[in-house]
Amino acid sequence: MIRENLATMIGTIAQRPSSVSAVKIDGERAYDRVRAGEKVELPSRQVSITQLDITRIDRVNNQIHIDIEVTCSAGTYIRAIARDCGDALGVGGHLSALRRTRVGAFDLAQSISLSQLKEGEFTPLALVDLAAQTFPVRNLALDEVAELSFGRALTTNPSDEIFAAISGDNRLIALLTNRDERAKPITVFAAAN
């Protein structure tokens, strides 16, 4: 029953964030409202779960402990997966541990330890390289670099994804998104002097 229930969560689903999440309601975090004694019910939002695998099931006394691996879109609440699975099975569910193993294009194999960080034993990623690994790249002409440095929009990107706008001399100039039939900067990294 557990496997079948979790399988129903794969795909694009409507998920209700936990009431103790950091989602803001009228400028105040939901968890602050809950701590103040308010009953908070957040609306569902669309999320995408592409992988949800059970890696281990253990019975400890009267409890079942389940380890899962999840690949999901930004905005997915793993605590909500536990809550919803437990609710569907009529037993309740919560997390005892949560470990993020990937963010964007980066996984644990590319991480460094705290001691390596303290000792400076690492090579930092250049922002332009990070952006190029995370987003599709839009190579810019000189006039486009100038326009973006003033925060101006360009002709549309080839798709509606966020694009890393990179100059001919390999600098990250901006992140762009299509809006109102133009590629508009979300943020500009190389502002005009």
Coordinates of C-alpha atoms in Angstrom, one line a residue:
M1 CA 0.0 0.0 0.0
I2 CA 2.9 2.4 0.8
R3 CA 4.5 1.9 -2.7
E4 CA 1.2 2.4 -4.5
N5 CA 0.4 5.5 -2.5
L6 CA 3.7 7.1 -3.2
A7 CA 3.4 6.2 -6.9
T8 CA 0.3 8.4 -7.1
M9 CA 2.5 11.4 -6.3
I10 CA 4.8 11.1 -9.3
G11 CA 4.1 13.7 -12.0
T12 CA 2.7 17.2 -11.9
I13 CA 0.5 17.3 -8.8
A14 CA -1.3 19.9 -6.6
Q15 CA 0.5 19.9 -3.3
R16 CA -0.4 21.8 -0.1
P17 CA 2.6 23.2 1.7
S18 CA 3.0 22.4 5.4
S19 CA 1.4 25.0 7.7
V20 CA 4.9 25.4 9.3
S21 CA 6.5 26.3 6.0
A22 CA 8.3 29.6 5.2
V23 CA 5.5 30.6 2.8
K24 CA 4.4 34.2 3.5
I25 CA 0.8 35.1 4.2
D26 CA 0.2 38.9 4.1
G27 CA 3.9 39.4 4.7
E28 CA 4.2 37.1 7.6
R29 CA 5.8 33.6 7.5
A30 CA 3.3 30.7 8.0
Y31 CA 5.4 29.1 10.7
D32 CA 5.3 32.4 12.7
R33 CA 1.5 32.4 12.6
V34 CA 1.4 28.8 13.7
R35 CA 3.7 29.5 16.6
A36 CA 1.5 32.3 17.6
G37 CA -1.4 29.9 17.9
E38 CA -3.2 30.6 14.6
K39 CA -4.6 27.8 12.5
V40 CA -3.0 28.1 9.0
E41 CA -4.2 26.3 5.9
L42 CA -2.1 27.1 2.8
P43 CA -3.5 26.7 -0.7
S44 CA -2.2 23.9 -3.0
R45 CA 0.3 24.7 -5.6
Q46 CA 1.5 22.8 -8.7
V47 CA 4.8 20.9 -8.2
S48 CA 6.5 18.2 -10.3
I49 CA 7.9 15.0 -8.9
T50 CA 9.9 13.0 -11.4
Q51 CA 11.3 10.3 -9.1
L52 CA 10.1 8.9 -5.8
D53 CA 11.9 5.7 -4.9
I54 CA 11.7 3.8 -1.6
T55 CA 15.2 2.8 -0.7
R56 CA 14.4 1.1 2.7
I57 CA 11.5 0.1 4.9
D58 CA 12.1 -0.8 8.5
R59 CA 9.6 -1.7 11.3
V60 CA 10.7 -0.2 14.7
N61 CA 8.3 -1.2 17.5
N62 CA 4.9 0.1 16.3
Q63 CA 6.3 2.4 13.7
I64 CA 7.3 2.0 10.0
H65 CA 10.4 4.0 9.0
I66 CA 10.7 4.6 5.2
D67 CA 13.7 6.0 3.4
I68 CA 12.9 7.6 0.0
E69 CA 14.8 9.4 -2.7
V70 CA 12.9 12.2 -4.5
T71 CA 13.7 14.2 -7.6
C72 CA 11.4 17.2 -7.8
S73 CA 10.9 20.7 -8.9
A74 CA 11.6 23.8 -6.9
G75 CA 8.8 24.5 -4.4
T76 CA 8.1 20.8 -3.6
Y77 CA 7.7 20.2 0.1
I78 CA 9.1 16.8 1.1
R79 CA 7.4 17.1 4.5
A80 CA 4.1 17.3 2.6
I81 CA 4.9 14.0 0.8
A82 CA 5.3 12.3 4.2
R83 CA 2.1 14.0 5.6
D84 CA 0.0 13.2 2.5
C85 CA 1.2 9.6 2.4
G86 CA 0.5 9.1 6.1
D87 CA -3.0 10.7 5.8
A88 CA -3.9 8.5 2.8
L89 CA -2.9 5.4 4.7
G90 CA -4.7 6.7 7.9
V91 CA -1.6 6.5 10.1
G92 CA -0.1 10.0 9.9
G93 CA 3.4 10.7 8.6
H94 CA 6.3 13.0 9.3
L95 CA 10.0 13.4 8.6
S96 CA 12.7 12.3 11.0
A97 CA 15.5 13.4 8.6
L98 CA 15.9 15.4 5.4
R99 CA 19.0 15.5 3.3
R100 CA 19.4 17.5 0.1
T101 CA 21.6 15.6 -2.3
R102 CA 21.2 17.7 -5.5
V103 CA 20.6 21.4 -6.3
G104 CA 20.2 22.2 -9.9
A105 CA 23.1 20.7 -11.8
F106 CA 25.2 20.1 -8.6
D107 CA 25.2 16.9 -6.5
L108 CA 27.1 15.8 -3.4
A109 CA 30.0 14.5 -5.4
Q110 CA 30.8 18.2 -6.3
S111 CA 30.5 19.4 -2.7
I112 CA 33.2 20.2 -0.2
S113 CA 33.5 19.5 3.5
L114 CA 33.3 22.2 6.1
S115 CA 37.0 21.6 6.9
Q116 CA 37.9 22.1 3.3
L117 CA 35.9 25.3 3.3
K118 CA 37.6 26.6 6.5
E119 CA 41.1 25.7 5.1
G120 CA 40.4 27.2 1.7
E121 CA 41.1 23.8 0.0
F122 CA 38.7 24.3 -2.9
T123 CA 38.5 26.1 -6.3
P124 CA 35.5 28.3 -6.3
L125 CA 33.2 28.2 -9.3
A126 CA 33.0 31.3 -11.5
L127 CA 29.5 32.8 -11.6
V128 CA 29.5 32.6 -15.4
D129 CA 30.3 28.8 -15.2
L130 CA 27.6 28.2 -12.6
A131 CA 25.0 30.0 -14.7
A132 CA 26.1 28.1 -17.9
Q133 CA 25.6 24.8 -16.1
T134 CA 22.3 25.8 -14.6
F135 CA 20.5 27.7 -17.5
P136 CA 20.5 27.6 -21.3
V137 CA 23.0 30.2 -22.6
R138 CA 22.2 33.3 -24.7
N139 CA 25.4 34.6 -26.2
L140 CA 25.3 38.4 -26.5
A141 CA 26.4 40.8 -29.1
L142 CA 28.2 44.0 -27.8
D143 CA 25.1 46.1 -28.3
E144 CA 23.0 43.6 -26.3
V145 CA 25.5 43.8 -23.4
A146 CA 25.1 47.6 -23.4
E147 CA 21.3 47.4 -23.4
L148 CA 21.2 44.8 -20.6
S149 CA 23.7 46.8 -18.5
F150 CA 21.0 49.5 -18.4
G151 CA 18.3 47.0 -17.5
R152 CA 16.7 47.2 -20.9
A153 CA 14.9 44.2 -22.6
L154 CA 16.1 42.4 -25.7
T155 CA 14.4 40.4 -28.4
T156 CA 12.8 37.2 -27.1
N157 CA 14.7 34.1 -26.1
P158 CA 14.1 31.0 -28.2
S159 CA 12.0 29.5 -25.4
D160 CA 10.3 30.5 -22.1
E161 CA 13.1 29.1 -19.9
I162 CA 15.3 31.4 -17.9
F163 CA 18.5 32.1 -19.9
A164 CA 22.0 33.1 -18.8
A165 CA 23.0 36.1 -20.9
I166 CA 26.8 35.8 -21.5
S167 CA 29.1 38.3 -23.2
G168 CA 31.6 37.6 -25.9
D169 CA 34.4 37.9 -23.3
N170 CA 32.7 35.3 -21.1
R171 CA 31.1 37.4 -18.4
L172 CA 27.6 36.8 -17.0
I173 CA 25.7 39.9 -17.8
A174 CA 22.1 39.0 -16.7
L175 CA 19.5 36.3 -16.3
L176 CA 16.7 36.7 -18.8
T177 CA 13.1 35.6 -19.1
N178 CA 10.5 36.2 -21.8
R179 CA 7.8 38.6 -20.7
D180 CA 5.5 40.8 -22.9
E181 CA 7.2 39.6 -26.1
R182 CA 10.6 40.7 -24.9
A183 CA 13.5 39.0 -23.1
K184 CA 13.6 41.0 -19.9
P185 CA 16.3 40.8 -17.2
I186 CA 15.4 39.1 -13.9
T187 CA 18.7 40.4 -12.5
V188 CA 21.7 42.2 -14.0
F189 CA 25.2 41.3 -12.9
A190 CA 27.1 43.8 -15.0
A191 CA 25.3 47.2 -14.5
A192 CA 26.4 50.3 -16.5
N193 CA 29.1 52.4 -14.8

